[in-house]
Coordinates of C-alpha atoms in Angstrom, one line a residue:
M129 CA 12.5 -24.6 -0.4
T130 CA 14.6 -22.4 1.9
A131 CA 13.5 -18.9 2.9
P132 CA 10.7 -18.6 0.3
L133 CA 9.9 -15.1 1.3
K134 CA 13.5 -13.8 0.9
T135 CA 14.8 -15.5 -2.3
P136 CA 13.4 -15.7 -5.9
H137 CA 10.6 -18.1 -6.3
R138 CA 7.4 -18.8 -8.2
R139 CA 4.0 -18.6 -6.6
Y140 CA 0.9 -20.3 -7.9
N141 CA -2.2 -18.2 -8.4
P142 CA -5.1 -20.7 -8.3
L143 CA -7.6 -18.0 -9.4
L144 CA -5.9 -17.4 -12.7
D145 CA -4.3 -20.9 -12.9
E146 CA -0.8 -19.4 -13.5
W147 CA 2.6 -19.1 -11.9
V148 CA 3.9 -15.7 -10.9
L149 CA 7.6 -14.9 -10.5
C150 CA 8.5 -13.2 -7.1
S151 CA 11.9 -11.6 -6.6
P152 CA 11.8 -10.2 -3.0
H153 CA 15.6 -9.9 -2.8
R154 CA 15.5 -7.0 -5.2
L155 CA 14.1 -4.8 -2.4
Q156 CA 17.6 -4.9 -0.9
R157 CA 19.1 -2.8 -3.7
P158 CA 20.7 0.4 -2.5
W159 CA 18.9 3.7 -3.2
Q160 CA 20.8 6.0 -5.5
G161 CA 18.1 8.5 -6.2
Q162 CA 17.7 12.0 -5.0
V163 CA 17.1 12.5 -1.3
E164 CA 15.1 15.6 -0.3
D165 CA 15.2 17.4 3.0
E166 CA 12.0 17.0 4.9
A167 CA 9.8 20.0 4.4
L168 CA 8.6 21.8 7.5
E169 CA 4.9 22.1 7.1
T170 CA 2.6 24.1 9.3
R171 CA -1.0 22.7 9.0
P172 CA -4.0 24.2 10.7
G173 CA -5.5 22.3 13.6
Y174 CA -8.9 22.6 12.0
D175 CA -10.1 22.8 8.5
P176 CA -13.6 24.3 8.0
S177 CA -14.0 22.6 4.6
C178 CA -13.0 19.1 5.7
Y179 CA -16.0 16.8 6.0
L180 CA -14.3 14.7 8.6
C181 CA -13.4 17.5 11.1
P182 CA -15.3 18.0 14.3
G183 CA -18.6 19.7 13.9
N184 CA -18.4 19.9 10.1
L185 CA -21.1 18.8 7.7
R186 CA -20.4 15.4 6.2
A187 CA -20.8 14.2 2.6
N188 CA -24.1 12.5 3.5
G189 CA -25.6 15.6 5.1
E190 CA -25.1 14.7 8.7
R191 CA -23.1 16.9 11.1
N192 CA -20.1 15.4 12.9
P193 CA -20.0 15.5 16.7
R194 CA -17.5 17.8 18.2
Y195 CA -15.1 15.0 19.1
P196 CA -11.9 15.9 21.0
A197 CA -9.9 12.8 20.1
T198 CA -9.9 9.9 17.6
F199 CA -13.4 9.3 16.3
A200 CA -14.7 6.3 14.3
F201 CA -17.0 7.1 11.4
D202 CA -19.5 5.0 9.6
N203 CA -18.7 4.9 5.9
D204 CA -21.0 7.4 4.1
F205 CA -20.8 5.3 0.9
P206 CA -20.2 1.7 1.9
A207 CA -19.6 -1.1 -0.6
L208 CA -22.5 -3.1 0.7
L209 CA -25.9 -1.7 1.8
P210 CA -28.2 -3.3 4.5
E211 CA -30.7 -4.1 1.8
S212 CA -30.2 -4.5 -1.9
P213 CA -33.2 -4.1 -4.2
V214 CA -31.4 -5.8 -7.1
A215 CA -33.2 -8.8 -8.4
P216 CA -31.1 -11.7 -9.8
V217 CA -30.0 -11.1 -13.4
K218 CA -29.1 -13.7 -16.0
E219 CA -28.8 -12.3 -19.6
D220 CA -27.8 -15.1 -21.9
G221 CA -24.9 -16.1 -19.6
L222 CA -23.0 -12.8 -20.4
L223 CA -24.2 -11.0 -17.3
V224 CA -25.0 -13.0 -14.2
A225 CA -25.7 -11.1 -11.0
E226 CA -27.2 -11.8 -7.6
R227 CA -28.2 -9.6 -4.7
S228 CA -25.4 -8.8 -2.2
S229 CA -26.1 -7.0 1.0
G230 CA -24.4 -6.3 4.3
G231 CA -25.2 -4.4 7.4
K232 CA -24.9 -3.9 11.0

């Protein structure tokens, strides 16, 4: 197969056990739609209602530090918690669930 990422091809999806058609060459079509002028926006340097701005109250109730540059936040509502209280579930094979946790 020559240049599989630039020409039409099929890709196998092992999770669904099916083939998917990919046509990446179609991205080369010329744009004939409307083109807008870029709007000149003036945004404030600080938003007192933004829960990520320096010094503001976060969604989890903590207050942000008054950071002067880029700041990395811990996710207030992460997908995984350090501990999961869920016990394994098996209801007639219809619902099967296990504990899943993550943490620092």
